[in-house]
Coordinates of C-alpha atoms in Angstrom, one line a residue:
Chain J
M1 CA 77.2 175.1 125.6
S2 CA 76.1 171.5 125.7
K3 CA 76.2 169.4 122.6
Y4 CA 73.9 166.5 122.1
K5 CA 75.6 163.6 120.7
P6 CA 73.7 160.5 119.6
K7 CA 75.3 157.5 121.1
T8 CA 73.1 154.9 119.4
K9 CA 71.3 154.5 116.1
T10 CA 68.0 155.1 117.8
G11 CA 69.3 158.3 119.2
L12 CA 70.2 159.4 115.8
F13 CA 67.0 158.3 114.4
K14 CA 65.1 160.2 117.1
R15 CA 66.9 163.3 116.4
I16 CA 66.3 163.2 112.7
A17 CA 62.6 162.3 113.3
W18 CA 62.2 165.5 115.5
R19 CA 63.7 167.6 112.9
V20 CA 61.6 166.3 110.2
L21 CA 58.5 166.6 112.4
S22 CA 59.2 170.4 113.1
L23 CA 59.7 171.0 109.5
V24 CA 56.4 169.2 108.6
L25 CA 54.8 171.4 111.2
V26 CA 56.1 174.7 109.9
F27 CA 55.4 173.8 106.2
G28 CA 52.0 172.5 107.1
L29 CA 51.0 175.7 108.8
W30 CA 52.4 177.5 105.8
E31 CA 50.3 175.4 103.4
F32 CA 47.2 175.8 105.6
A33 CA 47.7 179.7 105.8
G34 CA 48.1 179.8 102.1
R35 CA 45.0 177.8 101.4
K36 CA 42.8 179.7 103.9
P37 CA 44.1 182.2 102.5
I38 CA 45.3 184.7 105.1
S39 CA 46.2 187.1 102.4
I40 CA 45.8 187.1 98.7
I41 CA 49.4 187.6 98.2
F42 CA 50.5 184.8 100.4
P43 CA 51.1 181.7 98.2
T44 CA 50.8 178.1 99.5
F45 CA 53.8 176.0 100.5
T46 CA 53.4 173.7 97.5
S47 CA 53.0 176.4 94.9
T48 CA 56.2 178.1 96.3
M49 CA 58.1 174.8 96.0
V50 CA 56.8 174.3 92.4
A51 CA 58.0 177.9 91.5
L52 CA 61.3 177.2 93.2
M53 CA 61.7 174.0 91.2
N54 CA 61.0 175.9 88.0
L55 CA 63.4 178.7 88.8
L56 CA 66.1 176.1 89.6
I57 CA 65.5 174.2 86.4
D58 CA 65.4 177.2 84.0
G59 CA 68.6 178.6 85.6
T60 CA 67.1 181.8 86.7
L61 CA 68.0 181.3 90.4
L62 CA 71.5 180.1 89.5
S63 CA 72.4 183.2 87.4
A64 CA 70.9 185.4 90.2
Y65 CA 73.1 183.7 92.7
A66 CA 76.1 184.2 90.5
V67 CA 75.5 187.9 90.7
T68 CA 74.6 188.2 94.3
L69 CA 77.5 186.1 95.6
V70 CA 80.2 188.2 93.9
P71 CA 80.0 191.3 96.1
L72 CA 79.3 189.0 99.1
A73 CA 82.6 187.0 98.5
I74 CA 84.6 190.0 97.9
G75 CA 83.3 191.8 100.9
V76 CA 83.7 188.8 103.2
A77 CA 87.1 188.1 102.0
L78 CA 88.2 191.8 102.3
V79 CA 86.8 192.3 105.9
G80 CA 87.6 188.7 106.9
F81 CA 91.4 189.5 106.3
L82 CA 91.6 193.3 107.0
G83 CA 88.9 193.0 109.9
I84 CA 90.8 190.2 111.7
V85 CA 94.2 191.9 111.4
F86 CA 92.6 195.2 112.6
G87 CA 91.0 193.4 115.5
I88 CA 94.1 191.7 116.5
L89 CA 96.1 194.9 116.4
M90 CA 93.5 196.5 118.7
G91 CA 93.8 193.6 121.1
L92 CA 97.6 193.8 121.2
Y93 CA 98.3 197.4 121.1
R94 CA 96.8 199.8 123.7
S95 CA 97.3 202.9 121.6
F96 CA 95.7 201.3 118.5
E97 CA 92.7 200.4 120.7
W98 CA 92.3 203.9 122.2
L99 CA 92.3 205.3 118.7
T100 CA 89.7 202.8 117.1
L101 CA 87.6 201.0 119.5
P102 CA 85.1 203.8 120.1
V103 CA 84.5 204.0 116.4
F104 CA 83.7 200.2 116.2
I105 CA 81.5 200.3 119.3
I106 CA 79.4 203.1 117.8
V107 CA 79.4 201.3 114.3
Q108 CA 78.2 198.1 116.0
S109 CA 75.3 199.7 117.8
A110 CA 74.2 202.0 115.1
P111 CA 71.6 200.7 112.6
M112 CA 74.0 200.3 109.6
A113 CA 71.2 199.5 107.2
A114 CA 70.2 203.3 107.5
L115 CA 73.6 204.2 106.0
I116 CA 73.2 202.0 102.9
P117 CA 71.2 204.5 100.8
L118 CA 74.0 207.0 101.7
I119 CA 76.6 204.8 99.9
T120 CA 75.1 205.6 96.6
F121 CA 75.9 209.2 96.9
L122 CA 79.6 208.4 97.4
Y123 CA 80.2 205.2 95.6
G124 CA 77.4 205.1 92.9
I125 CA 75.4 202.0 92.1
G126 CA 78.1 199.6 90.9
L127 CA 79.8 196.6 92.4
G128 CA 81.9 198.7 94.7
A129 CA 78.9 200.1 96.6
K130 CA 77.6 196.6 97.1
V131 CA 80.9 195.4 98.4
L132 CA 80.9 198.4 100.8
A133 CA 77.5 197.4 102.0
V134 CA 78.7 194.0 102.9
V135 CA 81.8 195.3 104.5
L136 CA 79.8 197.8 106.7
M137 CA 77.6 195.2 108.0
A138 CA 80.2 192.6 108.6
A139 CA 83.2 194.6 109.7
P140 CA 82.0 195.4 113.3
V141 CA 81.4 191.9 114.6
I142 CA 84.5 190.5 112.8
V143 CA 86.8 193.3 114.3
L144 CA 85.2 193.3 117.7
N145 CA 85.2 189.5 118.2
S146 CA 89.0 189.4 117.0
Y147 CA 89.8 192.2 119.6
R148 CA 87.9 190.5 122.4
G149 CA 89.4 187.1 121.6
I150 CA 92.9 188.6 121.9
R151 CA 92.1 190.7 125.0
N152 CA 90.5 187.8 126.7
A153 CA 93.3 185.4 126.0
N154 CA 93.7 183.2 129.1
P155 CA 96.0 185.2 131.5
T156 CA 97.2 182.1 133.3
L157 CA 98.6 180.8 129.9
I158 CA 100.2 184.1 129.2
Q159 CA 101.9 184.0 132.8
M160 CA 102.9 180.4 132.0
G161 CA 104.6 181.5 128.8
R162 CA 106.4 184.3 130.7
S163 CA 107.5 181.9 133.4
F164 CA 109.1 179.7 130.6
L165 CA 110.8 182.6 129.2
A166 CA 108.6 183.3 126.1
S167 CA 109.5 186.3 124.0
R168 CA 106.7 188.7 123.1
T169 CA 106.6 187.2 119.6
Q170 CA 106.4 183.7 121.0
E171 CA 103.8 184.8 123.4
I172 CA 101.6 186.2 120.6
F173 CA 102.0 183.5 118.1
K174 CA 102.2 180.4 120.3
I175 CA 99.7 181.4 123.0
I176 CA 97.5 184.4 122.4
L177 CA 96.6 183.9 118.8
P178 CA 95.7 180.1 119.2
D179 CA 93.9 180.9 122.3
A180 CA 91.9 183.6 120.5
S181 CA 91.3 181.7 117.3
G182 CA 88.0 180.2 118.4
M183 CA 86.5 183.5 119.1
I184 CA 87.9 185.0 115.9
F185 CA 86.4 182.3 113.9
A186 CA 83.1 182.8 115.6
G187 CA 83.3 186.6 114.5
L188 CA 83.9 185.4 111.0
R189 CA 80.8 183.3 111.0
L190 CA 78.7 186.1 112.4
G191 CA 80.3 188.4 109.9
V192 CA 79.3 186.0 107.0
A193 CA 75.6 186.1 108.4
A194 CA 75.8 190.0 108.6
G195 CA 77.3 190.0 105.1
F196 CA 74.1 188.3 103.7
I197 CA 72.0 191.0 105.2
G198 CA 74.3 193.6 103.7
V199 CA 74.3 192.2 100.2
I200 CA 70.4 191.7 100.1
L201 CA 69.8 195.2 101.5
A202 CA 72.1 196.6 98.8
E203 CA 70.3 194.7 96.1
L204 CA 67.0 195.9 97.4
L205 CA 68.0 199.4 98.1
I206 CA 70.8 200.4 95.9
T207 CA 70.1 198.7 92.5
P208 CA 68.2 195.5 92.0
T209 CA 70.6 192.8 90.8
G210 CA 70.8 189.2 91.6
I211 CA 68.4 187.6 94.0
G212 CA 67.3 191.2 95.2
D213 CA 66.3 191.9 91.5
L214 CA 64.2 188.5 91.5
I215 CA 62.3 189.6 94.5
T216 CA 61.7 193.0 93.3
Y217 CA 60.8 191.8 89.7
Y218 CA 58.3 189.1 90.9
R219 CA 56.7 191.5 93.3
A220 CA 56.1 194.0 90.6
L221 CA 54.7 191.4 88.3
A222 CA 52.5 190.1 91.3
L223 CA 54.0 186.6 90.8
Y224 CA 54.0 185.9 94.6
P225 CA 54.9 182.1 94.5
Q226 CA 58.1 183.1 92.6
M227 CA 58.8 186.0 94.9
F228 CA 58.5 183.8 98.0
A229 CA 60.6 181.1 96.2
S230 CA 63.3 183.6 95.9
I231 CA 63.1 184.8 99.4
F232 CA 62.9 181.1 100.7
S233 CA 66.0 180.2 98.7
I234 CA 68.1 183.0 100.1
V235 CA 67.0 182.3 103.6
L236 CA 67.8 178.6 103.1
F237 CA 71.1 179.3 101.5
A238 CA 72.2 181.6 104.2
S239 CA 71.3 179.3 106.9
V240 CA 73.0 176.4 105.4
V241 CA 76.2 178.3 104.9
V242 CA 76.3 179.8 108.3
S243 CA 75.5 176.4 110.0
A244 CA 78.1 174.7 107.9
L245 CA 80.6 177.3 109.4
Q246 CA 79.3 176.6 112.8
R247 CA 80.0 172.9 112.3
L248 CA 83.4 173.6 111.1
E249 CA 84.0 175.7 114.1
G250 CA 82.9 172.9 116.4
I251 CA 85.3 170.5 114.7
L252 CA 88.3 173.0 114.6
F253 CA 88.0 174.3 118.2
R254 CA 86.5 171.3 120.0
R255 CA 89.7 171.1 122.2
Q256 CA 89.5 174.7 123.3
Q257 CA 86.0 174.5 124.4
C258 CA 86.5 171.4 126.5
T259 CA 89.1 172.7 128.9
S260 CA 89.4 175.6 131.2
Chain A
M1 CA 134.4 181.5 145.7
Q2 CA 134.9 178.0 147.1
A3 CA 132.5 175.3 146.1
N4 CA 131.9 174.8 149.8
T5 CA 130.5 178.2 150.4
I6 CA 128.2 178.0 147.4
Q7 CA 126.8 174.7 148.6
N8 CA 126.1 176.1 152.2
R9 CA 124.5 179.3 150.9
P10 CA 120.8 179.3 150.7
I11 CA 119.7 179.1 147.0
I12 CA 116.9 181.6 147.6
E13 CA 117.2 184.6 149.8
V14 CA 114.2 186.9 150.5
K15 CA 115.1 190.1 152.2
E16 CA 112.8 192.6 153.7
L17 CA 110.3 192.0 151.0
S18 CA 107.1 194.1 150.9
K19 CA 104.3 194.0 148.3
T20 CA 101.4 196.4 148.1
Y21 CA 98.9 195.9 145.3
P22 CA 97.5 199.0 143.5
G23 CA 94.5 200.0 145.6
R24 CA 96.6 199.8 148.7
V25 CA 96.0 196.2 149.4
E26 CA 99.1 195.1 151.5
A27 CA 99.8 191.6 150.5
L28 CA 103.3 191.1 152.2
R29 CA 105.2 193.1 154.9
N30 CA 108.8 192.8 155.6
V31 CA 109.2 189.1 154.8
N32 CA 112.7 187.5 155.4
L33 CA 113.2 183.9 154.4
S34 CA 116.1 181.6 153.4
I35 CA 115.5 178.6 151.3
P36 CA 118.1 176.0 151.6
R37 CA 119.4 174.2 148.4
G38 CA 118.1 170.8 147.5
Q39 CA 115.2 170.9 150.0
L40 CA 111.5 171.3 149.9
T41 CA 110.3 174.4 151.6
T42 CA 106.5 174.9 152.0
L43 CA 104.8 178.3 152.4
L44 CA 101.9 177.5 154.6
G45 CA 99.2 179.8 155.6
P46 CA 95.5 180.7 155.6
S47 CA 93.8 181.9 152.3
G48 CA 94.7 185.5 151.5
C49 CA 97.9 185.5 153.4
G50 CA 100.1 186.3 150.4
K51 CA 101.7 183.0 150.1
T52 CA 101.1 182.8 146.3
T53 CA 102.1 186.4 145.9
L54 CA 105.6 185.6 147.6
L55 CA 105.9 182.5 145.3
K56 CA 105.1 184.6 142.1
I57 CA 107.7 187.4 143.2
I58 CA 110.3 184.8 143.7
A59 CA 109.3 183.4 140.1
G60 CA 109.7 187.0 138.7
L61 CA 106.0 186.9 137.5
L62 CA 105.0 189.8 139.9
N63 CA 106.8 193.0 140.9
K64 CA 107.9 193.6 144.4
T65 CA 107.2 196.9 146.2
E66 CA 110.2 197.0 148.5
G67 CA 113.0 194.7 149.4
N68 CA 114.8 191.9 147.3
V69 CA 114.8 188.4 146.2
F70 CA 118.3 186.8 145.5
I71 CA 118.7 183.5 143.7
N72 CA 122.2 182.2 143.9
G73 CA 123.2 185.7 145.1
Q74 CA 121.8 187.5 142.1
P75 CA 118.7 189.7 142.5
V76 CA 115.6 188.7 140.7
N77 CA 114.3 190.9 138.0
G78 CA 112.0 188.6 136.0
P79 CA 111.7 184.9 135.3
G80 CA 114.8 183.0 134.7
P81 CA 116.0 179.6 133.3
E82 CA 116.9 178.4 136.8
R83 CA 113.3 178.4 138.0
A84 CA 110.3 176.5 136.7
F85 CA 106.7 177.2 137.7
V86 CA 103.9 174.7 138.4
F87 CA 100.5 176.3 138.2
Q88 CA 97.5 175.7 140.4
D89 CA 95.2 175.6 137.5
F90 CA 97.7 173.6 135.4
A91 CA 98.0 176.2 132.6
L92 CA 98.1 173.6 129.7
L93 CA 97.6 174.6 126.3
P94 CA 94.3 173.0 125.3
W95 CA 95.1 172.8 121.6
C96 CA 98.3 170.9 122.1
T97 CA 99.0 167.2 123.0
V98 CA 100.6 166.2 126.2
L99 CA 103.8 165.7 124.4
R100 CA 104.0 169.3 123.1
N101 CA 102.7 170.7 126.3
V102 CA 105.5 168.9 128.3
A103 CA 108.1 170.1 125.6
F104 CA 106.7 173.6 125.5
G105 CA 109.3 175.1 127.7
L106 CA 112.0 173.6 125.5
E107 CA 110.2 174.8 122.5
L108 CA 110.3 178.4 123.6
R109 CA 114.0 178.0 124.2
G110 CA 114.5 176.9 120.7
V111 CA 115.5 173.3 121.4
P112 CA 115.1 171.3 118.1
G113 CA 112.0 169.2 117.7
K114 CA 113.5 165.7 117.8
Q115 CA 115.6 166.5 120.9
R116 CA 112.9 168.3 122.9
N117 CA 110.6 165.3 122.2
E118 CA 113.1 162.9 123.6
I119 CA 113.5 164.9 126.7
A120 CA 109.8 165.3 127.0
M121 CA 109.1 161.6 126.6
K122 CA 111.6 160.9 129.5
Y123 CA 109.6 163.2 131.8
I124 CA 106.3 162.0 130.7
D125 CA 107.5 158.6 131.6
E126 CA 108.9 159.9 135.1
V127 CA 105.5 161.3 136.1
G128 CA 103.7 158.1 135.0
L129 CA 101.9 159.3 131.8
T130 CA 103.5 156.9 129.4
G131 CA 100.9 156.1 126.6
F132 CA 99.3 159.6 126.9
E133 CA 101.8 161.5 124.8
K134 CA 99.2 161.9 122.0
A135 CA 96.2 162.8 124.2
Y136 CA 94.8 166.4 124.8
P137 CA 94.4 168.0 128.1
Y138 CA 90.6 167.7 127.9
E139 CA 91.0 163.9 127.7
L140 CA 92.8 163.8 131.0
S141 CA 91.6 164.0 134.7
G142 CA 92.7 166.7 136.9
G143 CA 95.5 164.7 138.4
M144 CA 96.9 163.7 135.1
R145 CA 96.7 167.3 133.9
Q146 CA 98.9 168.4 136.8
R147 CA 101.3 165.5 136.1
V148 CA 101.6 167.2 132.6
G149 CA 102.3 170.6 134.3
L150 CA 105.0 168.9 136.6
A151 CA 106.6 167.2 133.6
R152 CA 106.8 170.6 131.7
A153 CA 108.5 172.2 134.6
L154 CA 110.9 169.2 135.1
A155 CA 111.7 169.2 131.3
V156 CA 113.4 172.6 131.3
D157 CA 116.0 171.2 133.9
A158 CA 115.7 174.1 136.4
E159 CA 117.4 173.9 139.7
I160 CA 114.3 175.4 141.4
L161 CA 110.7 174.2 141.2
L162 CA 108.0 176.6 142.2
M163 CA 104.7 174.9 142.9
D164 CA 101.6 177.0 143.5
E165 CA 99.1 175.0 145.3
P166 CA 99.6 172.3 142.7
F167 CA 97.2 169.8 144.2
A168 CA 94.5 172.1 145.1
S169 CA 92.3 171.2 142.1
V170 CA 92.7 167.5 142.5
D171 CA 90.5 165.2 144.7
E172 CA 91.8 163.8 148.0
Q173 CA 92.9 160.3 146.9
T174 CA 94.6 161.6 143.7
R175 CA 96.4 164.2 145.8
R176 CA 97.7 161.6 148.4
K177 CA 99.0 159.5 145.5
F178 CA 100.5 162.5 143.8
Q179 CA 102.3 163.6 147.0
E180 CA 104.0 160.2 147.3
D181 CA 105.0 160.3 143.6
L182 CA 106.4 163.7 144.1
L183 CA 108.6 162.6 146.9
N184 CA 109.9 159.6 145.0
L185 CA 110.5 161.8 142.0
L186 CA 112.4 164.4 144.0
K187 CA 114.7 161.5 145.2
I188 CA 115.7 161.1 141.4
E189 CA 115.6 164.7 140.5
K190 CA 117.7 166.7 142.9
K191 CA 115.6 170.0 143.0
T192 CA 115.0 172.8 145.4
V193 CA 111.3 173.1 145.6
V194 CA 109.2 175.9 147.1
F195 CA 105.7 174.7 147.5
V196 CA 102.6 176.7 148.3
T197 CA 99.7 175.0 150.2
H198 CA 96.9 175.7 152.7
S199 CA 96.8 172.1 153.9
I200 CA 98.8 171.5 157.1
E201 CA 99.1 167.6 156.4
E202 CA 100.3 168.3 152.9
A203 CA 102.8 170.8 154.2
V204 CA 104.3 168.5 156.8
Y205 CA 104.0 165.5 154.6
V206 CA 106.1 166.9 151.6
S207 CA 108.5 169.4 153.3
D208 CA 111.9 169.6 154.9
Q209 CA 111.0 173.0 156.1
V210 CA 107.7 174.8 156.7
A211 CA 107.4 178.5 156.7
L212 CA 104.3 179.7 158.4
L213 CA 102.7 182.9 157.1
G214 CA 100.3 184.9 159.1
P215 CA 97.1 186.5 157.6
R216 CA 97.2 189.8 155.7
P217 CA 99.5 191.5 155.5
G218 CA 101.6 188.4 155.0
R219 CA 104.6 188.0 157.4
I220 CA 106.7 185.0 158.1
M221 CA 105.5 183.9 161.7
R222 CA 107.9 180.9 162.1
V223 CA 109.9 178.5 160.2
I224 CA 110.0 175.0 161.3
N225 CA 112.4 172.2 160.2
T226 CA 110.2 169.1 159.9
R227 CA 113.3 166.7 160.4
L228 CA 111.3 163.9 158.7
D229 CA 113.5 161.6 156.7
H230 CA 112.0 161.7 153.3
A231 CA 114.6 159.2 152.1
E232 CA 112.7 156.6 153.9
N233 CA 109.7 154.8 152.4
V234 CA 107.3 157.6 151.6
E235 CA 104.3 155.3 152.5
D236 CA 105.5 155.2 156.1
I237 CA 105.7 159.0 156.8
R238 CA 102.0 159.2 157.5
R239 CA 102.2 156.8 160.4
D240 CA 105.4 158.4 161.7
Q241 CA 104.8 159.9 165.2
R242 CA 106.9 162.9 164.2
Y243 CA 104.6 163.7 161.4
L244 CA 101.6 163.4 163.6
N245 CA 102.9 165.5 166.3
L246 CA 104.1 168.2 163.8
V247 CA 100.6 168.4 162.3
E248 CA 99.2 169.0 165.7
D249 CA 101.9 171.6 166.5
L250 CA 101.3 173.5 163.5
W251 CA 97.6 173.6 164.0
Q252 CA 98.1 174.9 167.5
I253 CA 100.3 177.8 166.1
L254 CA 98.1 178.5 163.1
R255 CA 94.9 178.6 165.2
Q256 CA 96.0 181.6 167.1
Y257 CA 95.8 183.6 163.9
L258 CA 92.3 182.5 163.1
I259 CA 89.2 184.2 164.4

């Protein structure tokens, strides 16, 4: 993984220029496709942005996010804590691994979205059902990344610890866990991304609330610019959150990545 | 026991040691070796002759299949405080500063922070890394990283240093400088050193005694006393006729085992 670092001001300027250019290109194509139009339901970029502004100003978007983010936050916090603990235990104890690893491997490869309608039968349509959808989507990657981080902890470092008489507790807390922390955090980031998918699916498939409600509502009224604005906002929000986590990861675990 | 007999007795005794890895790979067969106190003994041999396996069994990091290793007359059942290991690939904690890496062995032993940092600073200075205490491993060159590994091993004040091809990942010029520095350092720190290498020149240059290992399964073919005076100026050794002859002699012996 090579990271491009601008050394000079012109380097930074160039980098920003390229980004702006790619955005202009994408949004330009969008505007063109909307004006042509490729489909009567496909709004132009500008009308979408106007709709987005209006939704922002009248507070519709804000109150929708206030609803959507609740199950997402609860779900991510829950699985962030329990999932990491679970994954670490799986990595440290063979018997625990034997018992639970197959479940998570199946869960990870299964299309979990197909299970979301099932949740309704068991947990109804309330907040609990939506939290569960987030947990179902986010748990496998968080658990398995934590597990792999522990299991792939550098064997030379473990041997070093033993040669300097580390106890098992010291080995876990001073060597294995710090060594695995980068991978655990990466799992958390991927889990948050999966959690977004979970919460939107729940809002579209279980009961329309929050941002899912906006999308469904504007589609029913054929207000396509507003519908696209809602979709655009959630895509933007999710990518900003996930790339911020990626930045944070780069800063926190810079040292680990640079040495063998 | 009298002090005299303790001093004369080899610090490490390897007796009829065999090691077979799972999958029936025979790494060592019936190895017998005495390592005298206060000297530097090299295990020299071609790749795959089991020299690192032997070193790691002495360190207590690997289990033996048969035979025994005695340290000061006590059989080895695992790592111990009288032995410190220097790893081929350094084995530094990438998230810790040089200071914390050097003090790590002491940290594991529960030495209080202030005291262990003082000890670590002394050895950072001895290996020539003063000013780099706050640096992280990724900011150091390979040679400097291995100096950290050496300082960490010295800091726990073990009688025996076990060095597993410590200079293998370091470039030639750095290696030479490091070898000289090691010899100078060992004049201050009275240690017994067991040193693994596949370089004949390195073996002759640093050692008092060279144990030649034959290819798999590893056996001790011969033990040669170099009789080089390491107390002399370390820079003169490479010009010493005895050094040059020994390098040639060892090559003549080793080449018989190569195809």
